[in-house]
Coordinates of C-alpha atoms in Angstrom, one line a residue:
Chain Y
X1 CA 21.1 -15.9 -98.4
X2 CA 21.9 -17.7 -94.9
X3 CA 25.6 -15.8 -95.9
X4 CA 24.0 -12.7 -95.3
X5 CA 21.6 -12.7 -92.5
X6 CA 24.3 -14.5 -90.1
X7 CA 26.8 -11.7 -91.2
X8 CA 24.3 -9.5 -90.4
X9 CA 23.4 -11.2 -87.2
X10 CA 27.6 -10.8 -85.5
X11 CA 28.2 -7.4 -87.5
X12 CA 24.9 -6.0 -84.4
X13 CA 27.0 -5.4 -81.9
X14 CA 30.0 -3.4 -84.0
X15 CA 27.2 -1.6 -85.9
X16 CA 25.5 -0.4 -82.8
X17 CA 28.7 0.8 -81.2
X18 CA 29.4 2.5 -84.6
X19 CA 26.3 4.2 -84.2
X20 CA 26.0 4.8 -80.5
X21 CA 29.9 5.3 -79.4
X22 CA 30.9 6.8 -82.9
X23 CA 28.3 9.2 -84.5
X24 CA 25.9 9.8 -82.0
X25 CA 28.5 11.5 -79.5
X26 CA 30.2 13.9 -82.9
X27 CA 26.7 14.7 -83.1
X28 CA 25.6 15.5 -79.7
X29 CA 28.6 18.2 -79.3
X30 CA 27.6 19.8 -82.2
X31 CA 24.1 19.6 -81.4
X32 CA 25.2 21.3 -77.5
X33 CA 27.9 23.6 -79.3
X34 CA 24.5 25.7 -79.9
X35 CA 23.1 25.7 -76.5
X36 CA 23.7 28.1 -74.1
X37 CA 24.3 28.1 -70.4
X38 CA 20.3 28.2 -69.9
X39 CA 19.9 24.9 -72.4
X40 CA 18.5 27.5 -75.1
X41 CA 19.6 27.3 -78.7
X42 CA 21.5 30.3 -79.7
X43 CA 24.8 31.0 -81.2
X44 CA 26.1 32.7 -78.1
X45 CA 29.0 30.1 -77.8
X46 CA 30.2 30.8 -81.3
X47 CA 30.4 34.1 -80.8
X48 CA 32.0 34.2 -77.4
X49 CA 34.6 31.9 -79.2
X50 CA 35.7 34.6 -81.6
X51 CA 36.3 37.0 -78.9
X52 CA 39.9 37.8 -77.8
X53 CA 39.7 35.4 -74.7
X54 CA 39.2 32.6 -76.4
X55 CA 41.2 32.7 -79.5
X56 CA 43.9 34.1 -77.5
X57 CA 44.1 30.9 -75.7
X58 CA 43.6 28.7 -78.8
X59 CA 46.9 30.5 -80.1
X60 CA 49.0 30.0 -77.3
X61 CA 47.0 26.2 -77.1
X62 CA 48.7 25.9 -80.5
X63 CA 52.4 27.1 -79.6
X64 CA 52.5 24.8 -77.0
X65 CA 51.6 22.1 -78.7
X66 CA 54.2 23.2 -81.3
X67 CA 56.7 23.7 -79.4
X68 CA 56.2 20.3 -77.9
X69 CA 56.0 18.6 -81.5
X70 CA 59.4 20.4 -82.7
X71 CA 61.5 19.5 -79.6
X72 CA 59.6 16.0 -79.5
X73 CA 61.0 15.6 -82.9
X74 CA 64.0 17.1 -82.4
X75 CA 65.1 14.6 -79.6
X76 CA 63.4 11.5 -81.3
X77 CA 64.8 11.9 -85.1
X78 CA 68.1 11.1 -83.8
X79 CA 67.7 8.8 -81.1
X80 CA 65.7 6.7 -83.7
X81 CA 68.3 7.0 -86.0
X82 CA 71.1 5.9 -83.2
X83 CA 68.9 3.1 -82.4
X84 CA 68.4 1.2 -85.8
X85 CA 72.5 1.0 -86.0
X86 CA 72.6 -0.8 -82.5
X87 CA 73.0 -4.5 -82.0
X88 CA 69.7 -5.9 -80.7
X89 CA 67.9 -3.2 -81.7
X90 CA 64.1 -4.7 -81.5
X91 CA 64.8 -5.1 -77.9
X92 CA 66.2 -1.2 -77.4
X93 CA 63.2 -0.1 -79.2
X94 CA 61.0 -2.1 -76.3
X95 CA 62.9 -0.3 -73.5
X96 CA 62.1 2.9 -75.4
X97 CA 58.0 2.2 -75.5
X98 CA 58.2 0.5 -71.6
X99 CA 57.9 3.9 -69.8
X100 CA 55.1 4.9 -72.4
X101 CA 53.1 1.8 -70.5
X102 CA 53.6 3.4 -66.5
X103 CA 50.7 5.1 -66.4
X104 CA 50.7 8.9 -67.3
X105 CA 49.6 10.2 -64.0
X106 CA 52.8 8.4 -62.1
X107 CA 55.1 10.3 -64.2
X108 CA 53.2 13.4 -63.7
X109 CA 53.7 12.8 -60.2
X110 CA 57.4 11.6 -60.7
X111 CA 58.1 15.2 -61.5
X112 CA 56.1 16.6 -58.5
X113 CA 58.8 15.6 -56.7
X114 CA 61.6 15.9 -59.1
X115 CA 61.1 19.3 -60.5
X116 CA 59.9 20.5 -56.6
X117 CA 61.7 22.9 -54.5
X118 CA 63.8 20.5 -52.6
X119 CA 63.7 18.0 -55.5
X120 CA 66.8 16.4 -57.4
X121 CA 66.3 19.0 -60.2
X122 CA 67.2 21.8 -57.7
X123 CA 70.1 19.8 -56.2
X124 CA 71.9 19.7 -59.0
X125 CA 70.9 23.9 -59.8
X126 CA 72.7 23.8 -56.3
X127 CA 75.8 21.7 -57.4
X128 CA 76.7 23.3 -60.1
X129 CA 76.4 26.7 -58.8
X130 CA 73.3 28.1 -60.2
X131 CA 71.1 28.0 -56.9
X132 CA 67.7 26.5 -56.2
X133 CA 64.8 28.0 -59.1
X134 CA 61.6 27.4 -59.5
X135 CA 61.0 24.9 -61.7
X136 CA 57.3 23.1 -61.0
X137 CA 54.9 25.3 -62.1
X138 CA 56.6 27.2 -65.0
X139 CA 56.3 27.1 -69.2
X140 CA 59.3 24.7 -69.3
X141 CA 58.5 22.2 -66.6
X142 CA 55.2 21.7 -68.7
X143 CA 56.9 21.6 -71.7
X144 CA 59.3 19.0 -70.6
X145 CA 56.9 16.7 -68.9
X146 CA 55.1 16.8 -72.2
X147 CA 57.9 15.7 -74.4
X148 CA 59.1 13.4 -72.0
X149 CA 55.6 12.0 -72.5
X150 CA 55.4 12.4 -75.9
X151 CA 58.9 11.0 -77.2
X152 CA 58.2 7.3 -76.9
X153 CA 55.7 8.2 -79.8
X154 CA 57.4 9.9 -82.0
X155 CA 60.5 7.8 -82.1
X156 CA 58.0 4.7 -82.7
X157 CA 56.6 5.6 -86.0
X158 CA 60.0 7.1 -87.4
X159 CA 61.9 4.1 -86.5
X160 CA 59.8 1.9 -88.3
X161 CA 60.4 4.3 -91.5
X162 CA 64.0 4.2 -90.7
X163 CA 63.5 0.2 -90.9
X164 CA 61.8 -0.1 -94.3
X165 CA 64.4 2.2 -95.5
X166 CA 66.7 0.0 -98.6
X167 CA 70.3 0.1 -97.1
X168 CA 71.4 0.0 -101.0
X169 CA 70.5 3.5 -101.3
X170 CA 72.8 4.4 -98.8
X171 CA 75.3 2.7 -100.4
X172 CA 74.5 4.3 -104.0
X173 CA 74.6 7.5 -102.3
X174 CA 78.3 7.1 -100.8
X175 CA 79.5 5.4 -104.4
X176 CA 78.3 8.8 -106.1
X177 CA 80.6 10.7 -103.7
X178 CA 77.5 12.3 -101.1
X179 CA 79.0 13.2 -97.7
X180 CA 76.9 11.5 -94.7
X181 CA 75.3 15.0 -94.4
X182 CA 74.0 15.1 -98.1
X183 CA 73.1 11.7 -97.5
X184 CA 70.7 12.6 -94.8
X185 CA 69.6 15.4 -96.0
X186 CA 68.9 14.4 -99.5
X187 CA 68.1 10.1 -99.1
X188 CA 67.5 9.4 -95.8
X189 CA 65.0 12.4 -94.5
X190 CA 62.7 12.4 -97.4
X191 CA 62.6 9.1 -97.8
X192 CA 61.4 8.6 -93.8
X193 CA 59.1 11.6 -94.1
X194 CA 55.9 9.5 -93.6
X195 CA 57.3 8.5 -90.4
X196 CA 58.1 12.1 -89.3
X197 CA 54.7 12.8 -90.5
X198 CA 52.8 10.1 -88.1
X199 CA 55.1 10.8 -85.3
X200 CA 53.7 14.8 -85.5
X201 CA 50.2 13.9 -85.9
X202 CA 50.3 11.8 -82.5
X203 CA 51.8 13.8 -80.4
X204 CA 50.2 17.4 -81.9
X205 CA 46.7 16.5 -81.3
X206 CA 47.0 14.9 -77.8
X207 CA 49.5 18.2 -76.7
X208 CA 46.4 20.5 -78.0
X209 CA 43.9 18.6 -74.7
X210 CA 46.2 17.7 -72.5
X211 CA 44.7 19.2 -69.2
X212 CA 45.7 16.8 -66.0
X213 CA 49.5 18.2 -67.1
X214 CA 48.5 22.1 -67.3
X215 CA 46.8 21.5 -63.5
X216 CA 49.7 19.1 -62.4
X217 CA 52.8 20.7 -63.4
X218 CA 51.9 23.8 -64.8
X219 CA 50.0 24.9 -61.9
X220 CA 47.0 26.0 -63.8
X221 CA 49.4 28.6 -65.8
X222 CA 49.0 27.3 -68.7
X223 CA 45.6 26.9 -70.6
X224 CA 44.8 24.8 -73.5
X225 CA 41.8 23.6 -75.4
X226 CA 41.9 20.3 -73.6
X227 CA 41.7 22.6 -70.1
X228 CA 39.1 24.9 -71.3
X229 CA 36.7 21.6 -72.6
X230 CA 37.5 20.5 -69.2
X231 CA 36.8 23.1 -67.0
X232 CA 33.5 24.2 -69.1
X233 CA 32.6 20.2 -68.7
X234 CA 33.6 19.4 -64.9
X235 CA 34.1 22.7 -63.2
X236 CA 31.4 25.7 -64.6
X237 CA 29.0 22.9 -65.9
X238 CA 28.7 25.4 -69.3
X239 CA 28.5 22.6 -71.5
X240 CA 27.8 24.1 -74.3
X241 CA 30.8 26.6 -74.6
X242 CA 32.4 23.5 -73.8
X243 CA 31.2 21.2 -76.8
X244 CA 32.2 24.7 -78.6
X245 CA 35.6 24.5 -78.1
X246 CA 35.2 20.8 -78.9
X247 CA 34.1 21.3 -82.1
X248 CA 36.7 23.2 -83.3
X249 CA 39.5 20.8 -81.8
X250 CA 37.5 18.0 -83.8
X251 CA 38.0 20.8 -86.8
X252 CA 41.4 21.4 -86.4
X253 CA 42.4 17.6 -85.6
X254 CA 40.7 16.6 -88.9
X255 CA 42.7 19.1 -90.6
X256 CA 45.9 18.0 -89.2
X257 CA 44.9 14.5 -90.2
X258 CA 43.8 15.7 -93.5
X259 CA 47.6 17.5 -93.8
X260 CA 49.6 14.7 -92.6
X261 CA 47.7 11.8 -93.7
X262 CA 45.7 8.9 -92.0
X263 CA 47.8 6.0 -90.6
X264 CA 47.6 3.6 -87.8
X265 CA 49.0 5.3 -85.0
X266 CA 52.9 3.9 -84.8
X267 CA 52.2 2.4 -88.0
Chain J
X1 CA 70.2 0.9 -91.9
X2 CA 72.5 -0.6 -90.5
X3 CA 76.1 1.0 -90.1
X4 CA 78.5 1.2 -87.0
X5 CA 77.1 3.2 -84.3
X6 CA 80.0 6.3 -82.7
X7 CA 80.8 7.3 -79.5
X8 CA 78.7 9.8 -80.1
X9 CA 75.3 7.8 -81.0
X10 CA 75.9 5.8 -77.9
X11 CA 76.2 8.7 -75.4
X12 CA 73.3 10.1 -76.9
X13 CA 71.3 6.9 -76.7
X14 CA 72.6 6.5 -72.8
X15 CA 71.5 10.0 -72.0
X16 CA 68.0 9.5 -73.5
X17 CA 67.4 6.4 -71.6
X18 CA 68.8 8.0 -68.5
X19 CA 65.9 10.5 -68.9
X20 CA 63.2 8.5 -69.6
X21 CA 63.8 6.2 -66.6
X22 CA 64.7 8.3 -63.8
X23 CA 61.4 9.8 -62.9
X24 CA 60.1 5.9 -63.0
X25 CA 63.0 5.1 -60.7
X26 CA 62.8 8.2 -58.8
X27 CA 59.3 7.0 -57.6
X28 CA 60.8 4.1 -56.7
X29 CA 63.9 5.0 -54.8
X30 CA 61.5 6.9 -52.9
X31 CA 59.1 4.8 -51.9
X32 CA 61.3 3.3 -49.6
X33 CA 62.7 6.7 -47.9
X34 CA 61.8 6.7 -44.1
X35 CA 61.2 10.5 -44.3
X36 CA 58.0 12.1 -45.7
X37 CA 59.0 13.6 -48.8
X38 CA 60.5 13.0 -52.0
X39 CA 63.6 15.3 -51.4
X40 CA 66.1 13.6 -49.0
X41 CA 66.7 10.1 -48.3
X42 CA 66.2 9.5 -44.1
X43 CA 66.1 5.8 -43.9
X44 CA 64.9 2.5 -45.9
X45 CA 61.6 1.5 -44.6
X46 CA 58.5 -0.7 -46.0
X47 CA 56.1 1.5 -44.3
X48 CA 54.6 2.7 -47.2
X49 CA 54.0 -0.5 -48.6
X50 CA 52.1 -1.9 -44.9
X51 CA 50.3 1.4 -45.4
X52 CA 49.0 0.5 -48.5
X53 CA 47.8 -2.7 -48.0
X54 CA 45.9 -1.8 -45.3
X55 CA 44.4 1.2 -47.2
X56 CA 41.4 -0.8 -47.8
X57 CA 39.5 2.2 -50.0
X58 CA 42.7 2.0 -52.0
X59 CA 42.3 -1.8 -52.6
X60 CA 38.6 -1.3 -53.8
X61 CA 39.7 0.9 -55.9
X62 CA 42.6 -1.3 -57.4
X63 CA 40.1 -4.0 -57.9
X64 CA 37.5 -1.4 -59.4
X65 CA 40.3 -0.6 -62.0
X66 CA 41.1 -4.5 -62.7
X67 CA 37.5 -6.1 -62.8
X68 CA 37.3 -2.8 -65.6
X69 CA 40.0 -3.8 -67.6
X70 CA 39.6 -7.4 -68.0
X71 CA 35.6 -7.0 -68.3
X72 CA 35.9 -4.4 -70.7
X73 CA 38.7 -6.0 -73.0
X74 CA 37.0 -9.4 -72.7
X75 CA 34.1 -7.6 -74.4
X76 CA 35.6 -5.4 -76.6
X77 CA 37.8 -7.9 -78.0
X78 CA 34.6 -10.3 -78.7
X79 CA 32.7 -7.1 -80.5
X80 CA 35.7 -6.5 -82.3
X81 CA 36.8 -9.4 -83.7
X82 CA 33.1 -10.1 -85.2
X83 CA 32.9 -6.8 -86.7
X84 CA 36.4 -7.3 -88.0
X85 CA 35.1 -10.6 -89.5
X86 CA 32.0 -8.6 -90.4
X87 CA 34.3 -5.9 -92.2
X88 CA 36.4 -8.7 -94.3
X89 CA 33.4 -10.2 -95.4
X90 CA 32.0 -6.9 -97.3
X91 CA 32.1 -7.0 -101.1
X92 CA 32.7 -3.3 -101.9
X93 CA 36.1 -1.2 -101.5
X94 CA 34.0 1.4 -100.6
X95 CA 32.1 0.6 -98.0
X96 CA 35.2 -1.1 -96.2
X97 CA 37.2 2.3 -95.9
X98 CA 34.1 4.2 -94.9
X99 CA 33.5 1.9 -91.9
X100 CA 37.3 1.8 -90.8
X101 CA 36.9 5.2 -91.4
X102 CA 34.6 5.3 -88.6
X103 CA 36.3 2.9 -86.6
X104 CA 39.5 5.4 -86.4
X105 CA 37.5 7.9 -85.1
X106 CA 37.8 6.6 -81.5
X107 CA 41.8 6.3 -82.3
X108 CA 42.2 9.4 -83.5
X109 CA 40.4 11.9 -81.0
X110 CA 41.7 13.3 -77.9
X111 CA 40.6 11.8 -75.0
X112 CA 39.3 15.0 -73.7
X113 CA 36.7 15.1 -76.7
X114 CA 35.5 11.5 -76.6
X115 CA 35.4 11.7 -72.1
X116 CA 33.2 15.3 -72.8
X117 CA 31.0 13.4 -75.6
X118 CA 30.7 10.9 -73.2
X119 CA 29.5 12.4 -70.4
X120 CA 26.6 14.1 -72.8
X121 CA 25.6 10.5 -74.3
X122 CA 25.3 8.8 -70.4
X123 CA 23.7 12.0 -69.2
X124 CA 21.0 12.0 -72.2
X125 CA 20.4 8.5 -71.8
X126 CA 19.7 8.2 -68.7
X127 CA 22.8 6.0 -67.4
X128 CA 24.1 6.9 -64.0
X129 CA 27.8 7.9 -63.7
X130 CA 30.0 5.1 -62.2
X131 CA 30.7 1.3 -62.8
X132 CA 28.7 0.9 -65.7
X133 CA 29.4 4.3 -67.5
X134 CA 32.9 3.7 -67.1
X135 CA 32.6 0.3 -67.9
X136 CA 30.7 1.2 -71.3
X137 CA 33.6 4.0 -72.7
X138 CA 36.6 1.4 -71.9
X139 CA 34.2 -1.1 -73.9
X140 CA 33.8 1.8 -76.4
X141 CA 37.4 3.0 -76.8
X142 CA 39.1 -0.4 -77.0
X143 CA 36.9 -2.2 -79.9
X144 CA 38.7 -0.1 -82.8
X145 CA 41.9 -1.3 -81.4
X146 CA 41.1 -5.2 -81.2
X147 CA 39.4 -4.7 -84.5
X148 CA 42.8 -3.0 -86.2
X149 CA 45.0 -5.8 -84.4
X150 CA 42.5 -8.3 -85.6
X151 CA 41.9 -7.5 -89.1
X152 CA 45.6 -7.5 -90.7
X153 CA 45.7 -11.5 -89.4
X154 CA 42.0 -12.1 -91.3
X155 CA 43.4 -10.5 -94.6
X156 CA 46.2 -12.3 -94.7
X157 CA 44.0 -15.5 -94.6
X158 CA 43.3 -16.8 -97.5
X159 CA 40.0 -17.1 -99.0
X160 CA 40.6 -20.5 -100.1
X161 CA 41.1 -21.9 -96.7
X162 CA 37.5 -21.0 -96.1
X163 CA 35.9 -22.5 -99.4
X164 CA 37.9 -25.6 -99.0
X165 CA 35.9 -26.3 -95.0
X166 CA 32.8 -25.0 -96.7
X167 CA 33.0 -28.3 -99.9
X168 CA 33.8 -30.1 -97.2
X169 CA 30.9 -29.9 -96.0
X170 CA 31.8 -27.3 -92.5
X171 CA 28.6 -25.6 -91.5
X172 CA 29.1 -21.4 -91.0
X173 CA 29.4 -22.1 -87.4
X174 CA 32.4 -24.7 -87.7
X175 CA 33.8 -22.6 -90.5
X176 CA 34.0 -19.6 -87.9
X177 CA 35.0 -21.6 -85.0
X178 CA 37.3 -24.5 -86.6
X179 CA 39.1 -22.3 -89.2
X180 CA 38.9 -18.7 -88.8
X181 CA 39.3 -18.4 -85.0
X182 CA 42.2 -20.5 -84.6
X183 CA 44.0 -18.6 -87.2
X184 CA 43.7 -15.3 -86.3
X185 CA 43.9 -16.2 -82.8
X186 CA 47.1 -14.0 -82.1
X187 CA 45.7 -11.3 -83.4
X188 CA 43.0 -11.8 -81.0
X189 CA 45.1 -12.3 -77.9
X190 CA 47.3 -9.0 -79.0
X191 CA 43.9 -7.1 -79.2
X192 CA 42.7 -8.2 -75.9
X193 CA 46.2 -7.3 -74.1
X194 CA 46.1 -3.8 -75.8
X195 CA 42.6 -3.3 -74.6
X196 CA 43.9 -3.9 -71.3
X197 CA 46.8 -2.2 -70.8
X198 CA 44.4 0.8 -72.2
X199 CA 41.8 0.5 -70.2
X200 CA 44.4 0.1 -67.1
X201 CA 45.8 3.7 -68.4
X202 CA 43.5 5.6 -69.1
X203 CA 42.7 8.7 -67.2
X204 CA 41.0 11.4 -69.3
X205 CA 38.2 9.2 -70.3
X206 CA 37.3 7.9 -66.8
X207 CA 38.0 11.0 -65.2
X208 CA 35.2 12.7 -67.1
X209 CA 32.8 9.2 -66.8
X210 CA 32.9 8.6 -63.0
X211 CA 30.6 9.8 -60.6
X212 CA 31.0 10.1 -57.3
X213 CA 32.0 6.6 -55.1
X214 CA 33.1 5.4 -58.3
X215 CA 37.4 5.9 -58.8
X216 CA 39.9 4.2 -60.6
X217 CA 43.1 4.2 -60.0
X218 CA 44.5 7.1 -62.5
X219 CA 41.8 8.9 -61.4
X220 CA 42.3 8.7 -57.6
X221 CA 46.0 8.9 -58.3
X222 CA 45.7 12.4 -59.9
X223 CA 43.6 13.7 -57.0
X224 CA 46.1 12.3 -54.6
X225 CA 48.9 14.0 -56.4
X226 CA 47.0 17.4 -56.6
X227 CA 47.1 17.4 -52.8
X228 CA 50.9 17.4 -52.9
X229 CA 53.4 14.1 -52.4
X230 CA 52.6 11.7 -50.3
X231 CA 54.7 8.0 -50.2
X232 CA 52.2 5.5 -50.5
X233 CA 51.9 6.6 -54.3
X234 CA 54.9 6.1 -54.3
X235 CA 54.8 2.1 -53.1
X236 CA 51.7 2.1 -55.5
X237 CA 53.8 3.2 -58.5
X238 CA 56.7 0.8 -57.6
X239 CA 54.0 -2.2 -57.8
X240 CA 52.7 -1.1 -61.2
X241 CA 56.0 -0.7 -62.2
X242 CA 56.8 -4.4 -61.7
X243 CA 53.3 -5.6 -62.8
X244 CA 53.6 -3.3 -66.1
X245 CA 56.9 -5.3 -66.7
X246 CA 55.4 -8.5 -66.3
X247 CA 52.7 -7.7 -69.0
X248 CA 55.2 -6.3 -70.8
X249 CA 57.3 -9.0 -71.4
X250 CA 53.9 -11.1 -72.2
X251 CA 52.6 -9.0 -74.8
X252 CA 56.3 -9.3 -76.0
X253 CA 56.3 -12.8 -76.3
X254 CA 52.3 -12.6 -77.7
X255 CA 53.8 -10.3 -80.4
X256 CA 56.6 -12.5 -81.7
X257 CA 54.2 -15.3 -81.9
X258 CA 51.7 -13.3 -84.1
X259 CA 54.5 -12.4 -85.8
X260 CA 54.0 -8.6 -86.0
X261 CA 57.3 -6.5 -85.8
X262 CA 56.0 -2.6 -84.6
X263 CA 53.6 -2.8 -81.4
X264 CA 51.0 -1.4 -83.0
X265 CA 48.6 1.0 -81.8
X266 CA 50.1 2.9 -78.9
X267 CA 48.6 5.5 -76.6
X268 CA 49.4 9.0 -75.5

């Protein structure tokens, strides 16, 4: 019996954070997600949510973040790949994840200045010929600050699939006569699919709330859920359209999870 | 997987590593630029970096954002690892994966969703917006990392090492503090430098937490860099840069001694 009540007694602490910092705030969106602007309980918020403005912007929320998981993978599929045939790879790997560690907002500022009118991006439009763009404040300069963001983790969770991949198969496959091609396309992808898998689900929810990034580099062009929550939160003080929107990223994230599976983030 | 790496693989590997640290040294190179602006190299001077170590709000603020972290993750990482113990110690399957179920939660959700919840829970409750709000979400957000760095080392231990203190006649306390501490102790130091590092980054969280008088750094940094460039950030980021290094290469070190390969548990 003493077993029990001195469990009990160190599992206080974790059971009230599970109750106050877990459930309670799931429930107080939903429970807000029904209040209008005036704090009286109506279903205003899910109605205005099913009118063009909104879903509009939750579709273009979602090609964004698309977009931003395809070219994350597209860049991070290989450049796992190249890494797990280098010497000293574990160490490679750690100079991959480092710039994930500078803090978000430097790099956001990074290409203030980069992507800027005078910056090094349009110096080198200039020395090659194509002249000075605009570059801050467009679709791509977002997108690309966002999978520059995102790549450290995507790479992560596919090069650890990569890892627990048997070199023997590899060597099967070439005995039976597969070209390096087949061999990818029918060994190694499927096998590291899982990895693929994990990498999307961390960097498709975050893309669908980014916000400082849309006001930073986008120049408030672009609008996703994370900038609507925000600016219903911070800016308009509607809460409640704002926990409205939140409760259908909490939908759609559990979805995703649901589709893609639950693992330890760079697991 | 392991075959000879082409030209090709190499130039590709170069090129992605060129990209993802020239914005960082970018920042740098710039911080030393005599002239104003991020676009045109005038001169070398330290300026920037006298400017910013007599910016005394700036300071505050720095210290704000490191009396955070380490409060926070000392806290966090001492609620964690009990309910990690706590969450070993249950009998049924069940029950297990519906509480790590819950501990995920946190993990899993953008940080726009749990700063907006947040902000409802302090404002309900009664809890003024600064230190202590922000203080409570870093506490919040970091226990279901310690308790996922923590838990792997307390299910490798085996059970036996436990009964064998208790017939030899270890009371609970001594059992906790003589056996199961010292062995998961890496885990413990690995969850406590995670809960750092992501209390030290975190933006969206605090941003939506803080009242006014209250800033940490990410957050004063993103309302610096909305009013356009201005150097001192620049010096600032350069520091960080070198500090992040350092903790870098000691959660590095931390790792191979706990023995865990991937660096779990990473951050947007």
């Amino acid at each position: 019996m003493e077993n029990k009540v001195t469990r009990n007694l160190y599992m206080i602490p974790y059971a009230l954070w599970i109750i106050f910092f877990v459930i309670a705030p799931i429930l107080l969106v939903v429970y807000y997600s029904f209040l209008d602007i005036e704090g009286n309980f109506s279903l205003v918020n899910y109605q205005n949510f099913f009118t063009s403005t909104y879903l509009q912007m939750t579709l273009s929320s979602f090609w964004y973040a698309f977009l931003i998981t395809v070219i994350s993978l597209l860049v991070a599929y290989p450049t796992a790949l190249f890494l797990t045939r280098t010497k000293h790879k574990q160490l490679w790997l750690l100079l991959i994840i480092v710039p994930s560690w500078i803090n978000l907002l430097l790099k956001a500022y990074a290409f203030i200045g980069i992507f800027g009118t005078y910056g090094a991006a349009n110096n080198l439009l200039e020395f090659l010929g194509i002249g000075s763009q605009q570059i801050l404040f467009t679709d791509f300069s977002f997108v690309f600050v966002s999978v520059y963001i995102f790549i450290p983790f995507m790479i992560l969770p596919i090069f650890n699939a990569l890892e627990s991949l048997n070199p023997t198969l590899l060597d099967a496959a070439n005995d039976l006569g597969a070209s390096k091609w087949t061999t990818f396309r029918r060994v190694v992808f499927p096998l590291t699919i899982d990895g693929v898998k994990s990498g999307c689900q961390v960097v498709f929810i975050p893309a669908l709330s980014l916000f400082m990034l849309t006001r930073l580099i986008a120049g408030n062009r672009v609008i996703t859920l994370g900038t609507a929550i925000e600016q219903h939160f911070l800016v308009t003080q509607d809460w409640g359209m704002g926990s409205t929107i939140a409760v259908f990223l909490i939908i759609i994230m559990f979805v995703i999870i649901s589709l893609t599976g639950i693992r330890k983030r760079g697991a | 997987m392991s075959r000879k790496s082409s030209p090709f693989a190499n130039l590709f590997l170069v090129i992605i590593f060129f990209v993802l640290y020239a914005p960082i040294f970018y920042l740098i190179f710039y911080s030393f630029n005599s002239g104003g602006t991020m676009s045109g190299f005038e001169g070398f001077t330290l300026d920037w970096y006298k400017e910013l170590f007599s910016d005394t709000r700036l300071l505050i603020i720095v210290l704000n954002t490191v009396v955070i972290a380490l409060l926070s993750a000392l806290i966090s990482t001492i609620i964690g690892v009990f309910g990690a113990i706590g969450i070993r110690e249950m009998k049924r399957k069940r029950n297990q994966n519906s509480i790590l179920g819950l501990n995920n939660v946190l993990i899993v959700s953008p940080d726009v969703i749990i700063g907006a919840s947040f902000l409802i829970l302090f404002t309900m409750a009664g809890i003024q917006l600064g230190f202590y709000s922000v203080l409570l979400s870093h506490i919040a957000f970091s226990i279901p990392i310690v308790v996922l760095m923590v838990l792997p080392k307390l299910m490798e231990m085996s059970p036996s090492l436990i009964d064998a203190a208790r017939d030899l006649g270890a009371s609970r306390w001594n059992v906790l503090t003589k056996v199961i501490l010292p062995y998961i102790t890496p885990g413990i130091f690995a969850g406590f430098f995670m809960a750092l590092t992501y209390s030290l980054d975190d933006f969206a969280v605090t941003f939506f937490v803080t009242g006014n008088g209250f800033s940490t750094l990410s957050v004063e940094i993103y309302s610096l860099a909305r009013q356009g460039i201005s150097l001192n950030i620049n010096a600032l980021s350069a520091l960080i840069f070198l500090v992040t290094v350092v903790l870098v290469i000691v959660y590095y070190y931390i790792s191979r001694r706990a023995g865990n390969q991937g660096m779990g548990g990473m951050r947007r």
